[in-house]
Coordinates of C-alpha atoms and ligand atoms in Angstrom, one line a residue:
M1 CA 35.6 10.6 155.4
M2 CA 36.8 8.4 152.1
W3 CA 34.2 8.1 149.7
R4 CA 33.6 4.3 149.4
G5 CA 30.9 3.7 146.3
L6 CA 27.2 3.3 146.2
L7 CA 27.0 -0.1 147.7
Y8 CA 28.3 0.9 150.8
H9 CA 27.0 4.7 151.3
Y10 CA 23.4 4.0 150.3
R11 CA 23.1 0.2 151.8
D12 CA 20.2 0.7 154.1
Y13 CA 18.3 1.9 150.8
L14 CA 19.5 -0.7 148.5
P15 CA 18.8 -4.9 148.2
V16 CA 22.3 -4.9 150.0
T17 CA 22.5 -8.3 152.4
E18 CA 25.5 -9.7 154.1
K19 CA 26.1 -11.8 150.7
T20 CA 26.4 -9.1 148.5
P21 CA 29.7 -8.5 146.9
M22 CA 30.7 -5.0 147.9
I23 CA 32.2 -4.1 144.4
S24 CA 32.9 -0.7 143.4
L25 CA 34.6 1.7 141.4
N26 CA 33.8 4.5 143.4
E27 CA 31.0 5.4 141.6
G28 CA 28.6 8.1 142.9
N29 CA 29.1 11.2 144.7
T30 CA 29.2 13.3 141.4
P31 CA 29.1 17.3 141.5
L32 CA 26.1 19.3 141.6
I33 CA 27.4 22.5 139.7
R34 CA 25.6 25.7 140.0
L35 CA 25.5 27.4 136.4
E36 CA 26.2 30.8 137.5
N37 CA 26.2 32.5 134.0
L38 CA 23.0 30.8 132.7
S39 CA 21.1 31.2 135.8
E40 CA 22.1 34.8 135.5
K41 CA 21.0 35.1 132.0
L42 CA 18.0 33.0 132.5
G43 CA 16.5 34.2 135.7
I44 CA 16.4 30.8 137.2
D45 CA 18.7 29.1 139.7
L46 CA 20.0 26.3 137.4
Y47 CA 22.3 23.3 138.4
V48 CA 23.6 20.3 136.6
K49 CA 24.1 16.9 138.2
V50 CA 27.5 15.9 136.3
E51 CA 27.0 12.1 135.9
G52 CA 30.2 12.2 133.2
A53 CA 32.2 12.0 136.3
N54 CA 31.4 8.7 137.2
P55 CA 33.8 6.3 136.3
T56 CA 33.0 5.2 133.1
G57 CA 31.8 8.3 132.6
S58 CA 28.2 8.0 132.3
F59 CA 25.2 7.3 135.1
K60 CA 25.0 4.0 134.1
D61 CA 27.7 3.3 136.7
R62 CA 25.1 3.8 139.5
G63 CA 22.7 0.9 138.0
M64 CA 25.6 -1.3 136.7
V65 CA 27.4 -2.0 140.2
M66 CA 24.0 -2.8 141.8
A67 CA 22.9 -4.9 139.0
V68 CA 26.8 -6.6 138.6
A69 CA 27.1 -7.3 142.5
K70 CA 23.4 -9.0 142.4
A71 CA 24.4 -11.1 139.2
K72 CA 27.5 -12.5 141.1
E73 CA 25.8 -12.6 144.4
E74 CA 23.2 -15.4 142.6
G75 CA 25.7 -17.2 141.2
S76 CA 25.8 -16.1 137.4
S77 CA 29.1 -15.9 135.4
T78 CA 27.9 -13.7 132.2
I79 CA 26.1 -10.4 131.8
I80 CA 24.5 -9.1 128.6
C81 CA 23.1 -6.1 127.4
A82 CA 21.8 -4.1 124.3
S83 CA 23.2 -0.7 124.3
T84 CA 23.7 2.6 122.6
G85 CA 27.4 2.6 124.0
N86 CA 27.1 3.8 127.8
T87 CA 25.4 0.7 129.1
S88 CA 28.0 -1.6 127.2
A89 CA 31.2 0.7 128.9
A90 CA 29.7 0.2 132.2
A91 CA 28.7 -3.4 132.0
A92 CA 32.0 -4.3 130.7
A93 CA 34.0 -2.5 133.4
Y94 CA 32.0 -3.6 136.3
A95 CA 32.1 -7.4 134.9
A96 CA 35.8 -7.0 134.5
R97 CA 35.9 -5.5 138.3
A98 CA 33.6 -8.5 139.4
G99 CA 35.2 -11.1 137.4
L100 CA 32.6 -11.8 135.3
R101 CA 32.1 -12.1 131.6
C102 CA 30.6 -9.5 129.7
M103 CA 28.8 -9.8 126.0
V104 CA 27.2 -6.5 124.6
V105 CA 24.8 -6.2 121.4
I106 CA 25.0 -2.7 119.8
P107 CA 23.9 -1.2 116.7
D108 CA 26.4 -1.1 114.2
G109 CA 27.7 1.9 113.2
K110 CA 25.3 3.9 115.8
I111 CA 27.7 4.3 118.7
A112 CA 29.7 6.9 119.8
M113 CA 33.7 6.2 119.4
G114 CA 34.8 6.8 123.1
K115 CA 32.1 4.2 124.4
L116 CA 33.5 1.8 121.8
A117 CA 36.8 2.2 122.7
Q118 CA 35.8 1.3 126.4
A119 CA 34.2 -2.0 125.9
V120 CA 37.2 -2.9 123.8
M121 CA 39.8 -1.9 126.6
Y122 CA 37.2 -3.7 129.4
G123 CA 37.4 -7.0 127.4
A124 CA 33.7 -7.3 126.4
Q125 CA 32.7 -9.6 123.8
I126 CA 31.1 -7.2 121.4
F127 CA 28.4 -7.7 118.8
A128 CA 27.6 -5.2 116.4
I129 CA 24.3 -5.7 114.6
Q130 CA 22.8 -4.6 111.5
G131 CA 19.5 -2.9 113.2
N132 CA 19.0 -0.6 115.9
F133 CA 18.7 -0.5 119.7
D134 CA 15.0 -1.6 119.9
E135 CA 15.7 -4.9 118.3
A136 CA 19.1 -5.2 120.0
L137 CA 17.3 -5.5 123.3
K138 CA 14.6 -7.6 122.2
M139 CA 17.2 -10.2 121.1
V140 CA 18.9 -10.2 124.6
R141 CA 15.5 -10.1 126.5
R142 CA 15.0 -13.4 124.8
L143 CA 18.4 -14.6 125.0
S144 CA 18.5 -14.0 128.7
E145 CA 15.4 -16.1 129.1
V146 CA 16.7 -19.1 127.3
A147 CA 20.2 -18.9 128.6
P148 CA 22.2 -18.8 131.8
I149 CA 22.8 -15.3 131.3
T150 CA 21.9 -12.2 133.5
L151 CA 20.2 -9.4 131.5
V152 CA 21.7 -5.9 133.0
N153 CA 19.6 -3.6 130.9
S154 CA 17.5 -1.3 132.7
V155 CA 14.5 -3.8 132.8
N156 CA 16.5 -5.5 135.6
P157 CA 15.3 -3.7 138.6
Y158 CA 18.8 -3.6 140.3
R159 CA 19.9 -0.8 137.9
I160 CA 16.8 1.1 138.9
E161 CA 17.9 0.6 142.3
G162 CA 21.2 1.7 142.1
Q163 CA 20.4 4.8 139.7
K164 CA 17.7 6.5 142.0
T165 CA 20.6 7.3 144.3
A166 CA 21.5 10.3 142.0
A167 CA 17.8 11.6 143.5
F168 CA 19.3 11.2 147.0
E169 CA 22.6 13.2 146.2
I170 CA 20.6 16.1 144.6
C171 CA 18.7 16.2 147.8
D172 CA 21.7 16.2 150.1
Q173 CA 23.6 18.9 147.9
L174 CA 20.6 21.2 147.4
G175 CA 19.5 20.6 151.2
K176 CA 15.9 19.5 149.1
A177 CA 14.6 18.3 146.1
P178 CA 14.6 21.0 143.2
D179 CA 11.5 22.6 141.8
I180 CA 12.1 20.8 138.5
L181 CA 14.0 17.8 137.4
A182 CA 14.9 18.0 133.5
I183 CA 16.2 14.7 132.1
P184 CA 16.8 13.2 128.8
V185 CA 14.8 10.0 128.3
G186 CA 16.1 7.0 126.1
N187 CA 14.8 4.0 127.0
A188 CA 13.2 5.6 130.2
G189 CA 14.9 3.7 133.1
N190 CA 16.7 6.8 134.3
I191 CA 13.4 9.1 134.8
T192 CA 11.8 5.9 136.4
A193 CA 15.1 5.7 138.8
Y194 CA 15.0 9.3 139.9
W195 CA 11.5 9.5 140.7
K196 CA 11.3 6.5 142.7
G197 CA 14.3 8.0 144.5
F198 CA 13.1 11.2 145.0
K199 CA 9.9 9.6 146.5
E200 CA 11.6 7.3 148.9
Y201 CA 14.0 10.3 150.3
N202 CA 11.2 12.5 150.7
E203 CA 9.5 9.8 153.0
K204 CA 12.6 9.1 154.8
H205 CA 14.0 12.9 155.0
Q206 CA 11.0 14.9 153.9
T207 CA 13.3 16.6 151.2
G208 CA 9.9 17.4 148.8
L209 CA 9.3 16.2 145.3
P210 CA 10.4 18.1 141.9
Q211 CA 8.3 18.4 138.9
M212 CA 9.9 15.3 136.2
R213 CA 10.4 17.0 133.0
G214 CA 11.5 14.2 130.9
F215 CA 13.0 15.4 127.1
E216 CA 13.2 13.0 124.5
A217 CA 14.9 13.5 120.9
E218 CA 12.5 14.5 118.4
G219 CA 13.4 12.0 115.8
A220 CA 13.1 9.3 118.7
A221 CA 10.3 10.8 120.5
A222 CA 8.1 7.7 121.2
I223 CA 6.4 8.5 124.3
V224 CA 5.6 12.2 123.3
R225 CA 3.8 11.3 119.8
N226 CA 2.6 8.2 121.7
Q227 CA 3.6 5.6 119.1
V228 CA 6.5 3.1 118.5
I229 CA 9.0 4.9 116.2
E230 CA 10.0 2.1 113.9
N231 CA 13.0 3.9 112.7
P232 CA 14.6 6.5 115.3
E233 CA 16.7 9.1 114.3
T234 CA 18.9 11.5 116.1
I235 CA 22.4 12.8 116.3
A236 CA 22.1 12.0 119.9
T237 CA 22.8 8.4 119.5
A238 CA 22.6 7.6 123.5
I239 CA 19.1 8.1 123.1
R240 CA 18.2 6.9 119.4
I241 CA 15.6 4.4 120.8
G242 CA 12.1 4.2 119.3
N243 CA 10.4 1.8 121.6
P244 CA 11.6 2.4 125.5
A245 CA 11.0 -0.4 127.8
S246 CA 9.9 1.7 130.8
W247 CA 7.7 3.5 128.8
D248 CA 4.8 3.3 131.1
K249 CA 6.9 4.4 134.1
A250 CA 7.9 7.3 132.4
V251 CA 4.6 8.8 132.0
Q252 CA 3.6 7.8 135.6
A253 CA 6.5 10.0 136.7
A254 CA 5.5 12.6 134.5
N255 CA 1.8 12.5 135.7
E256 CA 2.4 11.8 139.5
S257 CA 4.9 14.8 139.8
N258 CA 2.7 17.3 137.7
G259 CA 5.6 17.0 135.1
K260 CA 5.9 16.1 131.1
I261 CA 7.3 14.3 128.9
D262 CA 8.5 16.7 126.1
E263 CA 10.6 16.6 123.0
V264 CA 13.7 18.6 121.5
S265 CA 15.1 18.7 118.2
D266 CA 19.0 17.8 117.1
E267 CA 19.3 21.6 116.6
E268 CA 18.0 22.5 120.1
I269 CA 20.3 19.6 121.7
L270 CA 23.4 21.2 119.4
E271 CA 22.8 24.4 120.9
A272 CA 22.6 23.7 124.0
Y273 CA 25.6 21.3 123.7
K274 CA 27.5 24.3 122.7
L275 CA 26.2 26.8 124.8
L276 CA 27.3 24.6 127.8
A277 CA 30.8 24.1 127.0
R278 CA 31.3 27.9 126.0
E279 CA 29.5 29.6 128.9
E280 CA 29.8 27.6 131.7
G281 CA 32.7 25.3 131.1
V282 CA 31.0 22.2 131.0
F283 CA 31.3 19.3 128.3
A284 CA 28.5 16.7 128.4
E285 CA 27.9 14.2 125.6
P286 CA 24.9 15.3 123.2
A287 CA 22.0 13.2 124.9
S288 CA 22.8 14.6 127.9
C289 CA 22.2 18.3 126.9
A290 CA 18.7 17.3 125.8
S291 CA 18.0 18.3 129.5
I292 CA 19.4 21.8 128.8
A293 CA 17.8 22.0 125.3
G294 CA 14.2 21.3 127.1
V295 CA 15.1 24.2 129.8
L296 CA 15.4 26.4 127.5
K297 CA 12.6 25.5 125.4
Q298 CA 10.2 25.4 128.4
L299 CA 11.5 28.8 129.5
K300 CA 10.5 30.2 126.1
S301 CA 6.9 28.3 126.7
G302 CA 6.6 29.7 129.9
E303 CA 6.3 26.6 131.5
I304 CA 9.3 27.0 133.7
V305 CA 9.1 30.3 135.2
K306 CA 11.2 32.6 136.4
G307 CA 12.9 31.6 139.9
S308 CA 12.5 28.2 139.8
T309 CA 15.1 26.2 141.2
V310 CA 16.2 23.5 138.3
V311 CA 18.3 21.0 138.1
A312 CA 19.3 19.4 134.8
V313 CA 20.7 15.8 134.6
L314 CA 24.0 15.4 132.6
T315 CA 24.3 11.7 132.0
G316 CA 27.3 11.1 130.0
N317 CA 31.1 13.0 129.4
G318 CA 31.3 14.9 126.5
L319 CA 34.7 13.0 125.7
K320 CA 32.8 10.0 125.0
D321 CA 31.5 11.3 121.4
P322 CA 34.6 13.4 120.1
N323 CA 33.0 13.2 116.5
V324 CA 30.3 15.1 117.2
A325 CA 32.3 17.9 119.0
M326 CA 34.8 18.3 116.1
D327 CA 31.7 18.8 113.6
A328 CA 29.8 21.1 115.9
A329 CA 32.5 23.4 117.1
A330 CA 33.3 26.6 115.2
I331 CA 36.7 26.6 116.5
K332 CA 39.3 24.6 114.6
P333 CA 43.1 24.4 115.2
L334 CA 45.1 27.0 113.3
V335 CA 48.0 24.9 111.8
L336 CA 51.1 26.9 111.4
P337 CA 54.8 26.3 110.4
N338 CA 56.9 25.5 113.4
D339 CA 58.1 29.0 113.9
E340 CA 58.0 31.4 117.2
Q341 CA 57.9 34.4 115.4
I342 CA 54.9 33.4 113.3
L343 CA 53.1 31.9 116.2
F344 CA 53.8 35.1 117.7
Q345 CA 52.4 37.4 115.2
H346 CA 49.3 35.3 115.4
I347 CA 48.8 35.8 119.1
Q348 CA 49.7 39.2 119.0
G349 CA 47.1 39.9 116.6
V350 CA 44.4 38.2 118.4
V351 CA 45.3 39.9 122.1
H352 CA 45.6 43.3 120.3
Q353 CA 41.7 43.0 118.8
Ligands
F0G401 N1 21.9 10.0 128.5 C1 22.9 9.0 128.2 C2 24.2 9.6 127.9 C3 22.4 7.7 127.7 O1 23.4 6.8 127.5 C4 21.1 7.3 128.0 C5 20.8 5.5 127.7 C6 20.4 8.2 128.3 C7 20.5 9.6 128.7 C8 18.5 8.0 128.1 O2 18.5 6.9 129.6 O3 17.5 4.7 128.7 O4 17.4 5.4 131.3 O5 16.2 7.0 129.6 N2 21.8 4.9 127.3 C9 21.4 3.1 127.0 C10 22.8 2.6 126.8 C11 20.2 3.2 126.3 O6 22.6 1.8 125.9 O7 23.7 3.1 126.8 P1 17.3 6.0 129.8

């Protein structure tokens, strides 16, 4: 059967009515890949939910298709968001699809190149403020209260509705919920959405509930430290957020599920980023790899025990952030003259080693 996107496939679980425009870029239905090499090495059954396979390369498409459809259904002509990059890419794409105007507010100089390229290409109006994500979000929240503009950040409940479908897919792909769901935490909308999704699916299909393990970047770990971080810093710019909007809901998800909100350092994130690509052929953006870094950390600490079934959410595609990749990788292209013999010599040297 042809996949027709989330609004169609999960219409019985979503606020879809006869009046809802059934827009789609064929989002959702993303792969759940078993990490064969790392599972063997670590002694757990480790899977990744590859959300970078969505049409704009991140999980944001799940929430955005729902939020944009409802904005259009309600007669809005313009959507707006603050973003560390992925939300703006998804908003711009779905707005283009639905024929709405899109405005995005981003922290100047702090979003990955690929994400900016997307917003530009999809035709959004882009405002780069000399401030951070938290400040941008505060501004667009106030703006949306006084102007006829629909806010499509994850404080828009339709975003959470769309994003919860990833939990449904994991349960269907595994046959049940995993023991542990590891997920990066920035503004904390996604962990909120997954927990809602697991609970709803369990009520309908008795798929069980995972422990929710959320991971903030150490330099932006507001929830872990229990304080707002005024100047968050991390190489994982997607989660460079110091005052998460869904803070309480993330804490609730961790508490209700017997899970935890934890933190990982930039070094741990980069290690996981390289490991995943090199050992498994899976390239996810740095923020996504906070989930893998978290799994490695909690295996060491004993908080994840051998034999567990673990799903790590890879929220965004590695191609989004080519600059971090080029800086992180030890391998660089070897530049040679345009000469077959020289090339052969180099390759033979490698093969004979
Ligand atoms: N991973 C990636 C790749 C993200 O882009 C984000 C958030 C997160 C994880 C964290 O998800 O905020 O629901 O806890 N990106 C937002 C944006 C903030 O503007 O694209 P969260």
